[in-house]
Coordinates of C-alpha atoms and ligand atoms in Angstrom, one line a residue:
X1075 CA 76.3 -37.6 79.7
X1076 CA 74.8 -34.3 81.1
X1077 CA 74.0 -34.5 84.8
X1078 CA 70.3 -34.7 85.3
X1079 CA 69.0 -33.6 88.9
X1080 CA 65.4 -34.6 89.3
X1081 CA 62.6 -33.8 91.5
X1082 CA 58.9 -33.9 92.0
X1083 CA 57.7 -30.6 93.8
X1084 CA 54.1 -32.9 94.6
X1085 CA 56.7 -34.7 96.7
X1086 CA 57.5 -33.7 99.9
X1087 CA 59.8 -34.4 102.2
X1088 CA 60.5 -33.5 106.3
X1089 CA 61.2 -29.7 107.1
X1090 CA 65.1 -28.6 107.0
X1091 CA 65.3 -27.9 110.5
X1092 CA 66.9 -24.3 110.3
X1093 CA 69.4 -25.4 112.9
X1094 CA 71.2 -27.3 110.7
X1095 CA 72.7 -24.1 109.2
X1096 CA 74.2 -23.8 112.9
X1097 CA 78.2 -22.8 113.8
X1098 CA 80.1 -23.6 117.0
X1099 CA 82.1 -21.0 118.9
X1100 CA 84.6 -21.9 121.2
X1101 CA 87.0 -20.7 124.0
X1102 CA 89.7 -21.6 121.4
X1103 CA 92.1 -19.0 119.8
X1104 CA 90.4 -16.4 118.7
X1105 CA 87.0 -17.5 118.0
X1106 CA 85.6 -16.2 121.0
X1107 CA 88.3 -13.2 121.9
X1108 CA 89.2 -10.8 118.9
X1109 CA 87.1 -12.5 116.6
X1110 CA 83.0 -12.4 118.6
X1111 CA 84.0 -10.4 121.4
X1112 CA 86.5 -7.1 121.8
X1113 CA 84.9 -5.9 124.8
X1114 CA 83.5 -2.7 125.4
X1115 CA 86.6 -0.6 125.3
X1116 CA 87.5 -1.6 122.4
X1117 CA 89.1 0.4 119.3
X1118 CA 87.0 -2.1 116.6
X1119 CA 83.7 -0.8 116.2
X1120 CA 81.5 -3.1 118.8
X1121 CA 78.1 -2.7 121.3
X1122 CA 78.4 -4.9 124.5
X1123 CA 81.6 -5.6 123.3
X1124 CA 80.7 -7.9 120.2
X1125 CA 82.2 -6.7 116.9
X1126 CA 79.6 -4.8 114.9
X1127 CA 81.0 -6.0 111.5
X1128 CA 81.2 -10.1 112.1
X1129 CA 77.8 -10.0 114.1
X1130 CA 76.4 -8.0 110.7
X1131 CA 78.1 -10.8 108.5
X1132 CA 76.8 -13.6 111.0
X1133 CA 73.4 -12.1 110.7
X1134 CA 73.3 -12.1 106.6
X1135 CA 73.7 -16.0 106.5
X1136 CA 70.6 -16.1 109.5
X1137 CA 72.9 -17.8 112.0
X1138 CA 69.8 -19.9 113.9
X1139 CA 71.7 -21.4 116.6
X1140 CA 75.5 -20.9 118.3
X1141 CA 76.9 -23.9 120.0
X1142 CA 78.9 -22.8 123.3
X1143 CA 81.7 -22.8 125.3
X1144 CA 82.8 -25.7 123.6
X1145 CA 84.5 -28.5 122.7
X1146 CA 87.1 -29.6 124.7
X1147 CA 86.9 -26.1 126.7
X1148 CA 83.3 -27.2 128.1
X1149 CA 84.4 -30.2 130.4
X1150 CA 86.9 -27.8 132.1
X1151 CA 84.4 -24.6 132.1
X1152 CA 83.2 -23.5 135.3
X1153 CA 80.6 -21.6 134.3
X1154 CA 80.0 -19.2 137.9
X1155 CA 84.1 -18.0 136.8
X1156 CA 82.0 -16.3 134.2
X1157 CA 79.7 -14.2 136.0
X1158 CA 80.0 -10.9 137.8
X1159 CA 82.4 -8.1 138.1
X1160 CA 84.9 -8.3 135.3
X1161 CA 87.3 -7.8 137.8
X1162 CA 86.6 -10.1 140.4
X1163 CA 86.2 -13.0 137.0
X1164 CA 88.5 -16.1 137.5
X1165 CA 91.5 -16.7 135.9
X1166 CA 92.5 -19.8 134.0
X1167 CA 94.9 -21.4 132.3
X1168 CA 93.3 -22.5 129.1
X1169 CA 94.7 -26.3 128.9
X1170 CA 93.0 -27.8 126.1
X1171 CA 94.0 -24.8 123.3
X1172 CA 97.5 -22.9 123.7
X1173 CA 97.9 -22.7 127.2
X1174 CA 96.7 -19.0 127.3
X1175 CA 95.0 -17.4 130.1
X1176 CA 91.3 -17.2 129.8
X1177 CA 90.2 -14.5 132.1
X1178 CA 86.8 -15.1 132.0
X1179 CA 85.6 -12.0 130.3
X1180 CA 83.5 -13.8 128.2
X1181 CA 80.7 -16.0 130.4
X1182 CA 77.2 -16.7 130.4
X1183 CA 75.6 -13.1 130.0
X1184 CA 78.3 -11.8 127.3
X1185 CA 77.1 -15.6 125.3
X1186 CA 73.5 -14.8 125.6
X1187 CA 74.0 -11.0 124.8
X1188 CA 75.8 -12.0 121.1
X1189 CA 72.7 -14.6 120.8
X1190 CA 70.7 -11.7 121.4
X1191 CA 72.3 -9.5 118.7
X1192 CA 72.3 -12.4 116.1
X1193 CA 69.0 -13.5 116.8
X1194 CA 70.1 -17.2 117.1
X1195 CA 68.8 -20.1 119.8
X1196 CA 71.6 -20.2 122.1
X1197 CA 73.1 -24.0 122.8
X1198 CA 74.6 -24.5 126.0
X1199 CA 77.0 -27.3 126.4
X1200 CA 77.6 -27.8 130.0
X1201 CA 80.3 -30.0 131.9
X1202 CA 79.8 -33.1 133.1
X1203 CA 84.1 -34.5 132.5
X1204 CA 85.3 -32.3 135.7
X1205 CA 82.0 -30.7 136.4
X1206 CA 79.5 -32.0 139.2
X1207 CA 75.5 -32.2 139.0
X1208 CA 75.0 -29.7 141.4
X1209 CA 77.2 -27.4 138.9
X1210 CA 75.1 -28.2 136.0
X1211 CA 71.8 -28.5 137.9
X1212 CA 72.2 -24.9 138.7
X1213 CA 73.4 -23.4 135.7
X1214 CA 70.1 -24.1 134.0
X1215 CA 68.4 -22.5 137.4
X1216 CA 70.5 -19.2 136.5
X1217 CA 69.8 -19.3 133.0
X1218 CA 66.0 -20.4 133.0
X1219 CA 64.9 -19.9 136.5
X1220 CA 62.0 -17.0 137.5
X1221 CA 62.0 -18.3 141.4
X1222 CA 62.9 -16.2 144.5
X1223 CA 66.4 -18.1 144.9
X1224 CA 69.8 -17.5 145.8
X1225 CA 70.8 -18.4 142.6
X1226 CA 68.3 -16.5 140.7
X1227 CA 69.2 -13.7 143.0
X1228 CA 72.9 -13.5 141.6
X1229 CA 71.5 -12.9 137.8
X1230 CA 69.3 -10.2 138.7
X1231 CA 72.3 -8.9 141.2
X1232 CA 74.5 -9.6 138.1
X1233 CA 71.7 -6.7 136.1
X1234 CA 69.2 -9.7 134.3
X1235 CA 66.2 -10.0 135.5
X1236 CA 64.1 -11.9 133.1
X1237 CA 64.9 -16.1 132.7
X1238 CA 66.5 -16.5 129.4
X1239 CA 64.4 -19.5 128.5
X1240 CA 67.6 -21.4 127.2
X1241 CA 66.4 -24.2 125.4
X1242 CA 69.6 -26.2 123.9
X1243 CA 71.4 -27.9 126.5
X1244 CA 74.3 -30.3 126.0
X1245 CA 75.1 -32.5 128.6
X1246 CA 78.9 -33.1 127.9
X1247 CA 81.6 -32.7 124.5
X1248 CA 83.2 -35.7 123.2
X1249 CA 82.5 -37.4 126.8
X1250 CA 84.6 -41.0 124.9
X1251 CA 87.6 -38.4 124.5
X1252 CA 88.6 -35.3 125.9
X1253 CA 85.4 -34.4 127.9
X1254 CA 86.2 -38.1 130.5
X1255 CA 87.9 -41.1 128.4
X1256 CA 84.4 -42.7 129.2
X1257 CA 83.1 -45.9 128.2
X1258 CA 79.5 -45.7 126.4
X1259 CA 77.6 -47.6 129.3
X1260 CA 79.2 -45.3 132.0
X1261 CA 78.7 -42.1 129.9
X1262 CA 74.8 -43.4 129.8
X1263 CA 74.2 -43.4 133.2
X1264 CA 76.0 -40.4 133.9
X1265 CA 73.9 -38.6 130.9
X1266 CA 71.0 -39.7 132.6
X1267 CA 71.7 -39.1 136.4
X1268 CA 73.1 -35.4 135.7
X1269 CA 70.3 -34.9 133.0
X1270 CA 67.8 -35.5 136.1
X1271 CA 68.5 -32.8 137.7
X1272 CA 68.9 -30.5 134.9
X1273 CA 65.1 -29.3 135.2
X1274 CA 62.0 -27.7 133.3
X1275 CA 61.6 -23.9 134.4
X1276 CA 58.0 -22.7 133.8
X1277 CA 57.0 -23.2 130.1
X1278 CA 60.9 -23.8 128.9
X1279 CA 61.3 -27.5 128.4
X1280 CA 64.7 -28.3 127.6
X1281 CA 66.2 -29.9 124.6
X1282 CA 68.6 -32.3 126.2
X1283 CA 70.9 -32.9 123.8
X1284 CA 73.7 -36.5 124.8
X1285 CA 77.2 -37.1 123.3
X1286 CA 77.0 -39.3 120.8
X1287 CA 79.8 -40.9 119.0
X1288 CA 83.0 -39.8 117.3
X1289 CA 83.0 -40.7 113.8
X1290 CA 82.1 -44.2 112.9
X1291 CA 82.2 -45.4 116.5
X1292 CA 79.0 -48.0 115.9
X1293 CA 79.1 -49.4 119.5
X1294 CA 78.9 -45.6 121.3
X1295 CA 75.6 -45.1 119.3
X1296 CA 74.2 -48.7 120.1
X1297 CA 74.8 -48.3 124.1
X1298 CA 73.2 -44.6 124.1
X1299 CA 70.4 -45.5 122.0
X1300 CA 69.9 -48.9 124.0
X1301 CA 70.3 -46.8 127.7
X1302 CA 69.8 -43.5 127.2
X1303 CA 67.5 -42.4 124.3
X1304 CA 64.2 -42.5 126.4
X1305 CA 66.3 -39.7 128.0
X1306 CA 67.2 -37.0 125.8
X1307 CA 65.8 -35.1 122.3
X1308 CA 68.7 -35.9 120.1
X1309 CA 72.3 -37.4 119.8
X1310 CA 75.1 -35.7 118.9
X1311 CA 77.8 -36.8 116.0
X1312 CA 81.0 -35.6 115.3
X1313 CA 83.2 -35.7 112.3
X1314 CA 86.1 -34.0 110.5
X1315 CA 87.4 -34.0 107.4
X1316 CA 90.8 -34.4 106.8
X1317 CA 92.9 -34.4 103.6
X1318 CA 94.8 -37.4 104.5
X1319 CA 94.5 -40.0 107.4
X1320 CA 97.4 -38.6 109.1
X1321 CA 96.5 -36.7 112.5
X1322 CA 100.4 -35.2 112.7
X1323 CA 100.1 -34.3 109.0
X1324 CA 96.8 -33.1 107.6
X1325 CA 98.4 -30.7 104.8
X1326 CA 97.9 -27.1 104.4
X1327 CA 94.5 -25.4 104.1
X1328 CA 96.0 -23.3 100.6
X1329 CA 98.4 -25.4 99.1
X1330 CA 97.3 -28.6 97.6
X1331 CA 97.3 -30.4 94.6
X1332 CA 94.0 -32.0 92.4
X1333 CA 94.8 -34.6 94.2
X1334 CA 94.3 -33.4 97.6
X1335 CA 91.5 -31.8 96.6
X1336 CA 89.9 -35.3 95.4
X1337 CA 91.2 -37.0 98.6
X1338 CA 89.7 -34.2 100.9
X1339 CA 86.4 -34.7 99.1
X1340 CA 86.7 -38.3 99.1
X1341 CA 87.4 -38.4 102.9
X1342 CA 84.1 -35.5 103.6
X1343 CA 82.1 -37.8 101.4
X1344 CA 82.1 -40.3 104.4
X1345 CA 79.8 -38.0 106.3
X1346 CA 77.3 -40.1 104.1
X1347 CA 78.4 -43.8 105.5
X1348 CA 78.4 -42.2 109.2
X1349 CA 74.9 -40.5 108.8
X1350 CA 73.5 -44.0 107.1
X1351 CA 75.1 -46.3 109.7
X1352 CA 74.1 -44.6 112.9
X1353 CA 70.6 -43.9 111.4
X1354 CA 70.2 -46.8 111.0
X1355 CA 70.9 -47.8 114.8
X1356 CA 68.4 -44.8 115.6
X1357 CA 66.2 -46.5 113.9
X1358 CA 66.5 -49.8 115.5
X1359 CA 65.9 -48.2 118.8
X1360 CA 63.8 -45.3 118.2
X1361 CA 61.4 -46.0 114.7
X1362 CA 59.1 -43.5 116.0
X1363 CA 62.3 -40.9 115.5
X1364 CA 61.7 -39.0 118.8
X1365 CA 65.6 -38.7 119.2
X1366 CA 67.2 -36.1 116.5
X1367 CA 71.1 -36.3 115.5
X1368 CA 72.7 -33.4 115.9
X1369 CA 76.0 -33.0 113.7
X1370 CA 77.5 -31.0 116.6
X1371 CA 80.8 -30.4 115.2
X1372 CA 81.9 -30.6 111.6
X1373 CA 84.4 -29.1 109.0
X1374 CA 87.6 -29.2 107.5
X1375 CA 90.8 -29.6 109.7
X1376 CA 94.1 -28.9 108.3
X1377 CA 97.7 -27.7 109.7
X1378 CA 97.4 -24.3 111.1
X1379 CA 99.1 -21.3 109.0
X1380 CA 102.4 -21.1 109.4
X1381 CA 103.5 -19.3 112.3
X1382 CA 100.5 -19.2 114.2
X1383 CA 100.2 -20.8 117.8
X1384 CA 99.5 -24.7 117.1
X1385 CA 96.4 -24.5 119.7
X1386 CA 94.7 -22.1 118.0
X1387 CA 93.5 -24.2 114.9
X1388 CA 93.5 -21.2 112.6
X1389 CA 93.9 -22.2 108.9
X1390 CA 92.5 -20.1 105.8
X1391 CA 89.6 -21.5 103.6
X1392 CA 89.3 -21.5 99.6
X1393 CA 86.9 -23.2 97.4
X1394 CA 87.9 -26.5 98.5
X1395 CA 86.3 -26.0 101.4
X1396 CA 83.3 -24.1 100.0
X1397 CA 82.8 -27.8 98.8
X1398 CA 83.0 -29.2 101.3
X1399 CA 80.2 -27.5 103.1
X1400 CA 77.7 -27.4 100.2
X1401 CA 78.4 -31.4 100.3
X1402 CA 77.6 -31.6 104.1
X1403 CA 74.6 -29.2 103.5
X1404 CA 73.1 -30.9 101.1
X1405 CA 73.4 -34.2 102.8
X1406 CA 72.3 -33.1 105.9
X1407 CA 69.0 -31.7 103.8
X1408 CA 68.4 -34.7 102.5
X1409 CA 68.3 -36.2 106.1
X1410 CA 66.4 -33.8 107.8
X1411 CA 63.8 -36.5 108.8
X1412 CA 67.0 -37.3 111.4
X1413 CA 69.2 -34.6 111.5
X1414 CA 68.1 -31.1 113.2
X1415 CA 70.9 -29.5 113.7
X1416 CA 74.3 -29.4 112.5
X1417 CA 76.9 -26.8 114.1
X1418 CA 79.6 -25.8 111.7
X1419 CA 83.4 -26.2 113.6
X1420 CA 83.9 -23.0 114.2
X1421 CA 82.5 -19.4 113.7
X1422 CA 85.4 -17.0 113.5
X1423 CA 89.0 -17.9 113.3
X1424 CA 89.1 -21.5 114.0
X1425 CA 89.2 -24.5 111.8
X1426 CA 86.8 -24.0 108.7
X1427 CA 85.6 -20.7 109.3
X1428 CA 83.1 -18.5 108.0
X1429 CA 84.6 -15.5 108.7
X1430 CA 88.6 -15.0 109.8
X1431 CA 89.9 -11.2 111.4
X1432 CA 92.9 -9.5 112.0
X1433 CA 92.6 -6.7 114.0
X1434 CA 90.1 -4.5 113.1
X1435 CA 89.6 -6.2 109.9
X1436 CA 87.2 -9.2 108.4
X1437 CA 87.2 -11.5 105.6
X1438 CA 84.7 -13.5 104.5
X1439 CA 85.8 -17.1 103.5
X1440 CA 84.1 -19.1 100.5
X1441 CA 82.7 -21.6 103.5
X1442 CA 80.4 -18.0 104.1
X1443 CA 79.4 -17.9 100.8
X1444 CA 77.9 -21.1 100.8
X1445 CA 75.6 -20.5 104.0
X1446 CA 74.6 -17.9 102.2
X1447 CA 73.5 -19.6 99.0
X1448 CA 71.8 -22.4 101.1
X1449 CA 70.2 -20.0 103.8
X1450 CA 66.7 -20.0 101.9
X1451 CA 66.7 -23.8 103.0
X1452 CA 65.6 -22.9 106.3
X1453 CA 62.5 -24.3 107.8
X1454 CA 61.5 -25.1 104.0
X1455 CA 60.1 -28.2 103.2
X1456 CA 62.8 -31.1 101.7
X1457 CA 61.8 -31.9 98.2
X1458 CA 64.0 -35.4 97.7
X1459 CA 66.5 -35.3 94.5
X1460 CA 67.6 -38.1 92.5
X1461 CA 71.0 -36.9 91.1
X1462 CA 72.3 -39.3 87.6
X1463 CA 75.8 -38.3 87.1
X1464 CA 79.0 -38.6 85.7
X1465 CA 81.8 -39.5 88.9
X1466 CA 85.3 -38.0 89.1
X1467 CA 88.1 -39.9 91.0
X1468 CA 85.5 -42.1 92.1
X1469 CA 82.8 -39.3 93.1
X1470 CA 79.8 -38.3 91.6
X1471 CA 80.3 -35.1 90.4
X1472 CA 77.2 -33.1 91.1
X1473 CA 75.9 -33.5 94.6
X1474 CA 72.6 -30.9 95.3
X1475 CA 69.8 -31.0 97.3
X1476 CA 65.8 -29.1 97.3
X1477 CA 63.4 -27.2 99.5
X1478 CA 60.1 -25.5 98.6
X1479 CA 59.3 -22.4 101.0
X1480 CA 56.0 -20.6 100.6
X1481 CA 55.7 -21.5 96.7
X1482 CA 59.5 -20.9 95.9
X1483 CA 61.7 -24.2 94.9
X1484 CA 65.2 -24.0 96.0
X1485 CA 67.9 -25.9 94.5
X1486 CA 71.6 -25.7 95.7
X1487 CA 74.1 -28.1 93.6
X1488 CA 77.5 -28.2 93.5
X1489 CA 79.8 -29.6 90.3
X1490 CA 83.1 -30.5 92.2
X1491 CA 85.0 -31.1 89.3
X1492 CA 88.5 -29.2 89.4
X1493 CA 88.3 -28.3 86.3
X1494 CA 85.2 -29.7 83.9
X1495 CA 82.4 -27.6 83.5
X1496 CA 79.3 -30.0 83.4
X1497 CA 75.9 -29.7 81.9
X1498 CA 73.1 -30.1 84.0
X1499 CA 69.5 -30.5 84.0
X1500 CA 67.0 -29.3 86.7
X1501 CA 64.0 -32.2 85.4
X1502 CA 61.1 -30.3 88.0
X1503 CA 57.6 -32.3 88.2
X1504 CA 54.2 -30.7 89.3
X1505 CA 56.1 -27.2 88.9
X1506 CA 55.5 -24.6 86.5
X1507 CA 58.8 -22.6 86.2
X1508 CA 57.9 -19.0 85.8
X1509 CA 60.8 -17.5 86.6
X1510 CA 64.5 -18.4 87.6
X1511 CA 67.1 -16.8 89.3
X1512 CA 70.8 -18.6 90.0
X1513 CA 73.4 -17.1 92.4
X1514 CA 76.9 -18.9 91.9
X1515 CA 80.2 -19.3 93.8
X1516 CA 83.1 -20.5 91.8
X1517 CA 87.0 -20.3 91.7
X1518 CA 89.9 -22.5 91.2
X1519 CA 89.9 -25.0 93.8
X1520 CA 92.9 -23.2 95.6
X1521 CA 91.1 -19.5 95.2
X1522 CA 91.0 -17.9 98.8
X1523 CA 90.0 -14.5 100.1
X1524 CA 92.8 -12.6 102.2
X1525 CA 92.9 -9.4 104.0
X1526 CA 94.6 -8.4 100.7
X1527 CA 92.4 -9.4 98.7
X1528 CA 88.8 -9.9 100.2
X1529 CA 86.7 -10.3 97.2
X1530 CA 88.5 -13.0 94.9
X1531 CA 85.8 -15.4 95.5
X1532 CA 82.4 -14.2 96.0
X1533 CA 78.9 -14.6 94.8
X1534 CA 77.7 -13.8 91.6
X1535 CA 74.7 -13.4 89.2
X1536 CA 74.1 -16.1 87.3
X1537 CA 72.9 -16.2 83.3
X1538 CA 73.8 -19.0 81.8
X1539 CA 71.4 -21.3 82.0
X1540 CA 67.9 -21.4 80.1
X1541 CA 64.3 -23.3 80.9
X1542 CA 63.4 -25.3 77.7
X1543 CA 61.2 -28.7 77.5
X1544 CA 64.0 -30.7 78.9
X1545 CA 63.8 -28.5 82.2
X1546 CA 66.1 -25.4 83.5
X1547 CA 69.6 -26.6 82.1
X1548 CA 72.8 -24.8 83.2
X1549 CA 76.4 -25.5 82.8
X1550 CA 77.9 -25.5 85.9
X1551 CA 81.6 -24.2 85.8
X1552 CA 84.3 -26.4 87.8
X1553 CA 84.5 -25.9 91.1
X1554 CA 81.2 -24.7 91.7
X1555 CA 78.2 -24.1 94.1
X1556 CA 75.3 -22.8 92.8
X1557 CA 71.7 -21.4 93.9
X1558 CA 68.7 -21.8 91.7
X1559 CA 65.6 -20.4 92.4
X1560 CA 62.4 -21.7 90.7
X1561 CA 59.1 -19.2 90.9
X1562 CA 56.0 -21.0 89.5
Ligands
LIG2199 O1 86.7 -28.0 117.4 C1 87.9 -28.3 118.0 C2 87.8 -29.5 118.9 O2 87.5 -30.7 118.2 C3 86.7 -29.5 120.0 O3 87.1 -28.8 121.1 C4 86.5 -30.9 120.3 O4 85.2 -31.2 120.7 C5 86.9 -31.6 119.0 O5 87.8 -32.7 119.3

């Protein structure tokens, strides 16, 4: 049978929160240094000292919202070693990723200068594993503050006047691992005593954002929900994917077999049983769904390239991994009634990454393409699919998702077979399609671009597909995301 993806445009869902199309940066190889930030002396085309060619590229997919300093990194970040004179800047010894010194160079005003250039909400995610509430408390005075204090004094002695009006604000990373070893019920009341203190300047009103659980951790979200939600605007989640089950041997990010590919996919796909499961708990505590989940950190996670320092999690990305995102993306869609942001793990460099550099030079990985052909998502209204498919190894093989914007239906979907091509059927009620576009993104499942080679796998225009009485019907190659646009 023909895949048949139907919807009703008369049926609308929740708004995609635009934040779900969020990415992560962290002090962590070179996401932050090399591949964000060169500083201003720098060779590589930059202003401030952010690279002029990966803010350009960040800017194209509508980046809405950069998670920062990390990760790990943020329950060791001090964030006053960040401000002032370069050259008075702490050192460090970055513990958590390589070992390498972190000089600092980077801090608070250099984060909020590269939101400033991308035109994305900033997210702050403060320390609460070595740092104290007093730390914390007067961060968000530095960043948010307009009154005649000492601490507001050091930003406008460190050349910003104006509050930045931060609004995202994390209180801890992964506070059951790295960021404390905590026990949910302790982690609650320190969530809530260090979030008291964390307050309101003028009209800002934070978004207080809690550490949820690590993957399928049930009990985490149960405690925090039970002690904490009253608390906070949303929850956090965290997932990886993984090719095998194996933390000490994950497989290589180019060279895999169907198989591999199939597991991958198999092991992403449980992003599904994780979003159901602590929804579901949510809802138990929280039916009036004050408290968003925020899918903080998510993404492929393989053995780094060979040859490149273990701590710096850099692996390359091919079209397995472009379908792995447009999986995520359009499950995260389909839940934005819950989920309202999502943060991509990481930006440059790191992990699946949207954009990888070397020197002076930028690539743009097939994980890029795929924010690009799902950024007209953003703050559109969710029309709910039904998808009837065939499965491969045990998956369905078309996954998609649906928004309407300002009279325009949107429908990504993705046919993950490695190598079928598959009919399929776009069955649209209460629409009238006028006209229709498709952008597509498709390549072997191994198909990568490298600095050699940067445009092996990259959008194109899309023809074959035709609108008849059935509906719009296209035949997706394997391996394929695609972008339809509907006009009426
Ligand atoms: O993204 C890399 C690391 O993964 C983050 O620092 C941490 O939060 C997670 O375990």
């Amino acid at each position: 049978m023909s895949a048949k993806i139907k919807l009703d445009a008369a049926n609308l869902g929740a708004v995609i929160n635009r934040n779900i199309y969020g990415h992560f940066s962290e002090h962590l190889g070179r996401c932050i240094y090399g591949g964000l930030f060169v500083g201003k002396d720098s060779p590589i085309p930059n202003v401030n000292g952010m690279r002029t060619d990966v803010v350009e590229a960040l800017k194209h997919i509508k980046v809405p919202v950069l998670r920062w300093p990390g990760g790990c990194f943020a329950d060791e970040y001090h964030w006053e070693d960040g401000v002032g004179p370069q050259e008075s800047r702490k050192r460090m010894v970055n513990t958590n990723w390589g070992g390498v010194v972190e000089d600092n160079s980077f801090g608070t005003h250099e984060f909020l200068e590269l939101c400033g250039q991308l035109g994305c909400e900033p997210y702050i995610n403060a320390n609460v594993g070595s740092g104290t509430v007093r730390e914390m408390a007067e961060w968000v005075e530095y960043l948010n503050s307009e009154g005649d204090s000492t601490v507001v004094k050091k930003r406008w002695a460190n050349g910003r006047k104006d509050p930045w009006n931060v609004k995202y604000w994390g209180v801890g990373n992964e506070s059951w691992g790295c960021g404390g070893n905590m026990r949910p019920e302790y982690y609650a009341d320190e969530f809530r005593r260090y979030n008291t203190y964390c307050r309101n300047y003028g009209a800002n009103r934070l978004f207080r954002i809690a550490c949820g659980p690590n993957a399928d951790d049930w009990n985490w979200t149960e405690v925090l929900m039970k002690n904490a939600a009253y608390h906070c605007d949303a929850i956090t989640l965290h997932y990886y994917t993984l090719p095998t089950n194996d933390w000490s041997h994950k497989g290589s990010a180019t060279e895999f077999t169907a198989a591999e590919y199939y597991a991958t996919l198999k092991h992403t796909r449980k992003m599904e049983t994780l979003l159901d499961g602590h929804l579901a708990i949510m809802d138990k505590h929280d039916p009036a769904h004050k408290v968003g989940l925020i899918v903080d950190e998510w993404g492929t996670w393989y053995d780094v390239e060979p040859g490149t320092n273990p701590g710096f999690l850099y692996q390359q990305n091919t079209m397995r991994d472009a379908m792995v995102a447009a999986f995520n993306l359009n499950l995260f869609n389909s839940h934005a009634d819950r989920v309202v942001m999502a943060n991509i793990a990481q930006t440059v460099n790191v992990l699946q990454a949207v954009v990888l550099t070397d020197g002076d030079q930028m690539v743009l990985t097939p994980t890029y393409h795929v924010f690009d052909l799902f950024k007209a998502h953003q703050d559109a209204q969710l029309v709910p699919v039904t998808v009837a498919c065939n499965q491969v190894e045990t998956l369905p093989q078309v996954n998609a998702s649906a928004s309407l914007k300002d009279g325009v239906l949107t429908v990504t979907a993705a046919n993950i077979a490695a190598d079928k091509a598959e009919k399929v059927v776009l069955d649209i009620e209460n629409f009238d399609a006028k006209q229709v576009s498709v952008r597509i993104l498709t390549g072997d499942i191994c198909a990568k671009n490298t600095f050699e080679d940067q445009h092996a796998v990259e959008i194109r225009d899309f023809t074959g597909f035709e609108v008849t009485d059935e509906g719009v019907v296209l035949t997706l190659p394997a391996c394929a995301v695609a972008e339809i646009t509907v006009r009426g």
